[in-house]
Amino acid sequence: MASAEGLNLTFVVNCFFNSFLSFTAIVLNIITMQALRKTSSLPRTLKTLLLSLAVSDLGVGLLVQPLYVAFLVMEIKQNKNSTAYYTVEKAGVIQAITLIFASHFGVFALAVDRFLAIQLHLRYQELVTHKRVVAVVISVWVFSASISIPVNLFGFYTIKAVIFVVCVITTGLLYCKIYASVRHHTNQIHALQVQQATQNEDMANAARLKKTSLATFYVYFVYLVCYLPISCVYFAQTNGETPLLSQLWYFTLTLVYLNSSLNPLIYCWKMRHIRQTVIDILRNIFAICPH
């Protein structure tokens, strides 16, 4: 009885948090998408990748979290045998997997983009074109949708887990390489005895790359913080389900969804041009609203 009461309390608490986080994810990501569209100082390739990530975050708030709340309400009311319960559960799982993997590959793509921008230097714009980035984004969404198809095979879920782990580790290694490259490049610029104008231009470019790379690193770091707990719970459940693990699963899933509300805040915090555009948008909104 105690465990059942604890599970019901878990459902209620997660209903509350997800109802609130659904609203924040929708509002913050809509504002972020509008700000990205109006910000002209960002490279089009980087802007496209950030827009794709914002769309997946918006989808979590608009589609996944409301379905998750509906699912939890049915759990509280113990409507597990109804058709609506299975429909909501299946729809929620499909949409969650699609959007979570779209976010997952979006974070990975950001790391690859910043890595290429630092490594390729002047060849970056030639090789990493906007059309190619758009093709990558479309491929990411198609692949994410394809692996969300329900398949009751343990091997299929294992493949998903392996893809997740490999991408997380690879992204971390890319940011280590980015940090080393930025530091080495900055030291080279300071050491070179060249004309002051050229040196200032190189330092400005290095500073811009450093800022955008740092911003995308924070996206990756927060992503890790939000996703590692549920990964640990998932692997723990392979050794057997317990009441504690069941409760932890719902809380860690809410933490995953929290990531969709945090990403827009990171953009505003670490990217000055986006922050200024967001401030201008909010000023216009409040200026239109009647006092």
GROMACS .gro file of C-alpha atoms in nm:
model
  291
    1MET     CA    1   0.000   0.000   0.000
    2ALA     CA    2   0.282   0.236   0.092
    3SER     CA    3   0.451   0.185  -0.243
    4ALA     CA    4   0.121   0.241  -0.426
    5GLU     CA    5   0.065   0.566  -0.237
    6GLY     CA    6   0.423   0.671  -0.314
    7LEU     CA    7   0.369   0.596  -0.683
    8ASN     CA    8   0.047   0.801  -0.688
    9LEU     CA    9   0.233   1.091  -0.526
   10THR     CA   10   0.499   1.054  -0.795
   11PHE     CA   11   0.230   1.078  -1.063
   12VAL     CA   12   0.078   1.391  -0.906
   13VAL     CA   13   0.412   1.570  -0.865
   14ASN     CA   14   0.517   1.491  -1.222
   15CYS     CA   15   0.178   1.603  -1.354
   16PHE     CA   16   0.232   1.941  -1.188
   17PHE     CA   17   0.587   1.988  -1.312
   18ASN     CA   18   0.515   1.878  -1.669
   19SER     CA   19   0.208   2.099  -1.696
   20PHE     CA   20   0.424   2.398  -1.603
   21LEU     CA   21   0.724   2.291  -1.812
   22SER     CA   22   0.504   2.231  -2.116
   23PHE     CA   23   0.400   2.596  -2.105
   24THR     CA   24   0.757   2.725  -2.058
   25ALA     CA   25   0.891   2.504  -2.338
   26ILE     CA   26   0.627   2.632  -2.581
   27VAL     CA   27   0.667   3.001  -2.497
   28LEU     CA   28   1.046   3.007  -2.468
   29ASN     CA   29   1.106   2.812  -2.787
   30ILE     CA   30   0.860   3.016  -2.993
   31ILE     CA   31   1.038   3.333  -2.881
   32THR     CA   32   1.376   3.171  -2.950
   33MET     CA   33   1.274   3.066  -3.302
   34GLN     CA   34   1.154   3.418  -3.376
   35ALA     CA   35   1.480   3.559  -3.237
   36LEU     CA   36   1.689   3.320  -3.447
   37ARG     CA   37   1.494   3.416  -3.756
   38LYS     CA   38   1.564   3.786  -3.693
   39THR     CA   39   1.929   3.752  -3.586
   40SER     CA   40   2.142   3.819  -3.893
   41SER     CA   41   2.485   3.804  -3.725
   42LEU     CA   42   2.482   3.425  -3.681
   43PRO     CA   43   2.607   3.202  -3.967
   44ARG     CA   44   2.315   3.049  -4.159
   45THR     CA   45   2.448   2.699  -4.095
   46LEU     CA   46   2.460   2.747  -3.719
   47LYS     CA   47   2.123   2.921  -3.723
   48THR     CA   48   1.966   2.627  -3.911
   49LEU     CA   49   2.099   2.376  -3.657
   50LEU     CA   50   1.977   2.587  -3.365
   51LEU     CA   51   1.635   2.624  -3.530
   52SER     CA   52   1.610   2.246  -3.572
   53LEU     CA   53   1.692   2.198  -3.204
   54ALA     CA   54   1.436   2.463  -3.107
   55VAL     CA   55   1.169   2.289  -3.319
   56SER     CA   56   1.232   1.958  -3.140
   57ASP     CA   57   1.218   2.135  -2.803
   58LEU     CA   58   0.894   2.306  -2.905
   59GLY     CA   59   0.752   1.968  -3.007
   60VAL     CA   60   0.831   1.828  -2.663
   61GLY     CA   61   0.634   2.106  -2.495
   62LEU     CA   62   0.353   2.110  -2.750
   63LEU     CA   63   0.299   1.736  -2.801
   64VAL     CA   64   0.496   1.508  -2.572
   65GLN     CA   65   0.444   1.669  -2.232
   66PRO     CA   66   0.065   1.710  -2.267
   67LEU     CA   67   0.042   1.341  -2.361
   68TYR     CA   68   0.268   1.253  -2.068
   69VAL     CA   69   0.040   1.448  -1.831
   70ALA     CA   70  -0.266   1.272  -1.976
   71PHE     CA   71  -0.089   0.937  -1.929
   72LEU     CA   72  -0.009   1.018  -1.565
   73VAL     CA   73  -0.369   1.126  -1.498
   74MET     CA   74  -0.491   0.792  -1.633
   75GLU     CA   75  -0.240   0.616  -1.409
   76ILE     CA   76  -0.378   0.803  -1.107
   77LYS     CA   77  -0.736   0.714  -1.204
   78GLN     CA   78  -0.623   0.357  -1.281
   79ASN     CA   79  -0.769   0.356  -1.633
   80LYS     CA   80  -0.503   0.116  -1.758
   81ASN     CA   81  -0.743  -0.111  -1.944
   82SER     CA   82  -0.907   0.159  -2.155
   83THR     CA   83  -0.839   0.212  -2.524
   84ALA     CA   84  -0.755   0.575  -2.458
   85TYR     CA   85  -0.477   0.468  -2.218
   86TYR     CA   86  -0.299   0.256  -2.479
   87THR     CA   87  -0.353   0.518  -2.748
   88VAL     CA   88  -0.204   0.795  -2.534
   89GLU     CA   89   0.082   0.573  -2.424
   90LYS     CA   90   0.173   0.465  -2.779
   91ALA     CA   91   0.139   0.816  -2.925
   92GLY     CA   92   0.346   0.960  -2.641
   93VAL     CA   93   0.624   0.704  -2.684
   94ILE     CA   94   0.645   0.751  -3.063
   95GLN     CA   95   0.654   1.130  -3.042
   96ALA     CA   96   0.892   1.129  -2.745
   97ILE     CA   97   1.144   0.901  -2.918
   98THR     CA   98   1.126   1.104  -3.240
   99LEU     CA   99   1.177   1.440  -3.071
  100ILE     CA  100   1.432   1.317  -2.816
  101PHE     CA  101   1.650   1.162  -3.085
  102ALA     CA  102   1.608   1.472  -3.302
  103SER     CA  103   1.738   1.675  -3.007
  104HIS     CA  104   2.010   1.419  -2.945
  105PHE     CA  105   2.139   1.432  -3.303
  106GLY     CA  106   2.089   1.809  -3.305
  107VAL     CA  107   2.330   1.847  -3.013
  108PHE     CA  108   2.575   1.616  -3.190
  109ALA     CA  109   2.543   1.815  -3.516
  110LEU     CA  110   2.618   2.140  -3.330
  111ALA     CA  111   2.940   1.990  -3.196
  112VAL     CA  112   3.042   1.868  -3.543
  113ASP     CA  113   2.963   2.208  -3.695
  114ARG     CA  114   3.174   2.400  -3.441
  115PHE     CA  115   3.454   2.144  -3.476
  116LEU     CA  116   3.461   2.188  -3.856
  117ALA     CA  117   3.444   2.567  -3.823
  118ILE     CA  118   3.760   2.563  -3.611
  119GLN     CA  119   3.946   2.295  -3.804
  120LEU     CA  120   3.867   2.407  -4.158
  121HIS     CA  121   3.910   2.784  -4.104
  122LEU     CA  122   3.861   2.951  -4.445
  123ARG     CA  123   3.747   2.628  -4.612
  124TYR     CA  124   3.452   2.599  -4.370
  125GLN     CA  125   3.217   2.818  -4.575
  126GLU     CA  126   3.315   2.635  -4.892
  127LEU     CA  127   3.254   2.284  -4.759
  128VAL     CA  128   2.981   2.338  -4.496
  129THR     CA  129   2.716   2.505  -4.709
  130HIS     CA  130   2.363   2.592  -4.605
  131LYS     CA  131   2.214   2.338  -4.846
  132ARG     CA  132   2.425   2.059  -4.700
  133VAL     CA  133   2.328   2.153  -4.347
  134VAL     CA  134   1.960   2.155  -4.445
  135ALA     CA  135   2.006   1.809  -4.598
  136VAL     CA  136   2.165   1.689  -4.272
  137VAL     CA  137   1.879   1.832  -4.066
  138ILE     CA  138   1.617   1.664  -4.288
  139SER     CA  139   1.808   1.334  -4.262
  140VAL     CA  140   1.819   1.367  -3.884
  141TRP     CA  141   1.442   1.412  -3.862
  142VAL     CA  142   1.370   1.126  -4.103
  143PHE     CA  143   1.602   0.891  -3.915
  144SER     CA  144   1.461   0.998  -3.576
  145ALA     CA  145   1.108   0.930  -3.699
  146SER     CA  146   1.207   0.591  -3.841
  147ILE     CA  147   1.360   0.461  -3.516
  148SER     CA  148   1.051   0.570  -3.320
  149ILE     CA  149   0.841   0.297  -3.486
  150PRO     CA  150   0.742   0.052  -3.210
  151VAL     CA  151   0.931  -0.277  -3.239
  152ASN     CA  152   0.910  -0.527  -2.953
  153LEU     CA  153   1.264  -0.656  -2.996
  154PHE     CA  154   1.527  -0.627  -2.725
  155GLY     CA  155   1.799  -0.597  -2.989
  156PHE     CA  156   1.628  -0.294  -3.143
  157TYR     CA  157   1.625  -0.109  -2.808
  158THR     CA  158   1.986  -0.210  -2.755
  159ILE     CA  159   2.078  -0.053  -3.090
  160LYS     CA  160   1.906   0.270  -2.984
  161ALA     CA  161   2.099   0.268  -2.657
  162VAL     CA  162   2.429   0.206  -2.838
  163ILE     CA  163   2.361   0.492  -3.082
  164PHE     CA  164   2.283   0.720  -2.787
  165VAL     CA  165   2.600   0.629  -2.594
  166VAL     CA  166   2.830   0.650  -2.897
  167CYS     CA  167   2.698   0.994  -2.995
  168VAL     CA  168   2.726   1.127  -2.638
  169ILE     CA  169   3.086   1.009  -2.605
  170THR     CA  170   3.180   1.133  -2.953
  171THR     CA  171   3.026   1.474  -2.880
  172GLY     CA  172   3.228   1.499  -2.559
  173LEU     CA  173   3.549   1.411  -2.744
  174LEU     CA  174   3.471   1.671  -3.011
  175TYR     CA  175   3.436   1.944  -2.747
  176CYS     CA  176   3.767   1.839  -2.591
  177LYS     CA  177   3.926   1.876  -2.935
  178ILE     CA  178   3.747   2.210  -2.990
  179TYR     CA  179   3.880   2.343  -2.658
  180ALA     CA  180   4.237   2.234  -2.743
  181SER     CA  181   4.216   2.382  -3.093
  182VAL     CA  182   4.076   2.717  -2.975
  183ARG     CA  183   4.342   2.745  -2.709
  184HIS     CA  184   4.621   2.657  -2.954
  185HIS     CA  185   4.487   2.896  -3.219
  186THR     CA  186   4.461   3.182  -2.968
  187ASN     CA  187   4.818   3.126  -2.852
  188GLN     CA  188   4.937   3.125  -3.215
  189ILE     CA  189   4.769   3.459  -3.285
  190HIS     CA  190   4.931   3.621  -2.984
  191ALA     CA  191   5.271   3.482  -3.082
  192LEU     CA  192   5.267   3.588  -3.448
  193GLN     CA  193   5.442   3.909  -3.541
  194VAL     CA  194   5.213   4.035  -3.818
  195GLN     CA  195   5.038   4.352  -3.911
  196GLN     CA  196   4.812   4.481  -3.636
  197ALA     CA  197   4.499   4.494  -3.856
  198THR     CA  198   4.537   4.131  -3.963
  199GLN     CA  199   4.607   4.024  -3.607
  200ASN     CA  200   4.298   4.204  -3.478
  201GLU     CA  201   4.082   4.041  -3.746
  202ASP     CA  202   4.214   3.695  -3.665
  203MET     CA  203   4.160   3.752  -3.294
  204ALA     CA  204   3.804   3.871  -3.359
  205ASN     CA  205   3.728   3.558  -3.564
  206ALA     CA  206   3.881   3.338  -3.295
  207ALA     CA  207   3.676   3.515  -3.030
  208ARG     CA  208   3.352   3.460  -3.225
  209LEU     CA  209   3.428   3.091  -3.275
  210LYS     CA  210   3.516   3.058  -2.908
  211LYS     CA  211   3.188   3.218  -2.797
  212THR     CA  212   2.966   3.007  -3.024
  213SER     CA  213   3.159   2.691  -2.936
  214LEU     CA  214   3.122   2.767  -2.566
  215ALA     CA  215   2.749   2.826  -2.609
  216THR     CA  216   2.698   2.494  -2.788
  217PHE     CA  217   2.913   2.323  -2.523
  218TYR     CA  218   2.674   2.446  -2.254
  219VAL     CA  219   2.387   2.301  -2.459
  220TYR     CA  220   2.572   1.967  -2.456
  221PHE     CA  221   2.655   1.991  -2.084
  222VAL     CA  222   2.294   2.064  -1.981
  223TYR     CA  223   2.185   1.784  -2.216
  224LEU     CA  224   2.412   1.544  -2.026
  225VAL     CA  225   2.279   1.659  -1.689
  226CYS     CA  226   1.920   1.602  -1.804
  227TYR     CA  227   1.974   1.269  -1.983
  228LEU     CA  228   2.233   1.079  -1.777
  229PRO     CA  229   1.999   1.008  -1.481
  230ILE     CA  230   1.737   0.837  -1.699
  231SER     CA  231   2.012   0.640  -1.873
  232CYS     CA  232   2.135   0.514  -1.535
  233VAL     CA  233   1.780   0.419  -1.432
  234TYR     CA  234   1.725   0.243  -1.767
  235PHE     CA  235   2.035   0.027  -1.729
  236ALA     CA  236   1.951  -0.041  -1.362
  237GLN     CA  237   1.606  -0.165  -1.467
  238THR     CA  238   1.765  -0.429  -1.692
  239ASN     CA  239   1.866  -0.609  -1.371
  240GLY     CA  240   1.512  -0.600  -1.234
  241GLU     CA  241   1.229  -0.357  -1.166
  242THR     CA  242   1.182  -0.219  -0.814
  243PRO     CA  243   0.930   0.034  -0.672
  244LEU     CA  244   1.212   0.286  -0.622
  245LEU     CA  245   1.333   0.252  -0.982
  246SER     CA  246   0.975   0.291  -1.106
  247GLN     CA  247   0.939   0.621  -0.921
  248LEU     CA  248   1.282   0.740  -1.029
  249TRP     CA  249   1.194   0.665  -1.391
  250TYR     CA  250   0.908   0.919  -1.391
  251PHE     CA  251   1.119   1.188  -1.226
  252THR     CA  252   1.414   1.135  -1.461
  253LEU     CA  253   1.177   1.146  -1.759
  254THR     CA  254   1.052   1.484  -1.636
  255LEU     CA  255   1.417   1.593  -1.613
  256VAL     CA  256   1.461   1.494  -1.979
  257TYR     CA  257   1.164   1.711  -2.074
  258LEU     CA  258   1.303   1.997  -1.864
  259ASN     CA  259   1.590   2.017  -2.114
  260SER     CA  260   1.350   2.163  -2.373
  261SER     CA  261   1.285   2.463  -2.148
  262LEU     CA  262   1.652   2.514  -2.059
  263ASN     CA  263   1.798   2.533  -2.411
  264PRO     CA  264   1.637   2.870  -2.498
  265LEU     CA  265   1.775   3.013  -2.172
  266ILE     CA  266   2.124   2.896  -2.269
  267TYR     CA  267   2.098   3.068  -2.608
  268CYS     CA  268   1.998   3.395  -2.440
  269TRP     CA  269   2.265   3.362  -2.175
  270LYS     CA  270   2.563   3.273  -2.395
  271MET     CA  271   2.476   3.434  -2.733
  272ARG     CA  272   2.463   3.812  -2.705
  273HIS     CA  273   2.293   3.878  -3.040
  274ILE     CA  274   2.013   3.631  -2.966
  275ARG     CA  275   1.972   3.777  -2.618
  276GLN     CA  276   1.938   4.129  -2.758
  277THR     CA  277   1.685   4.014  -3.019
  278VAL     CA  278   1.480   3.835  -2.753
  279ILE     CA  279   1.480   4.151  -2.540
  280ASP     CA  280   1.358   4.354  -2.839
  281ILE     CA  281   1.081   4.099  -2.907
  282LEU     CA  282   0.967   4.108  -2.544
  283ARG     CA  283   0.971   4.489  -2.543
  284ASN     CA  284   0.750   4.494  -2.852
  285ILE     CA  285   0.510   4.242  -2.696
  286PHE     CA  286   0.475   4.442  -2.375
  287ALA     CA  287   0.444   4.766  -2.571
  288ILE     CA  288   0.148   4.622  -2.766
  289CYS     CA  289  -0.024   4.487  -2.454
  290PRO     CA  290  -0.268   4.735  -2.301
  291HIS     CA  291  -0.161   4.882  -1.967
   0.00000   0.00000   0.00000
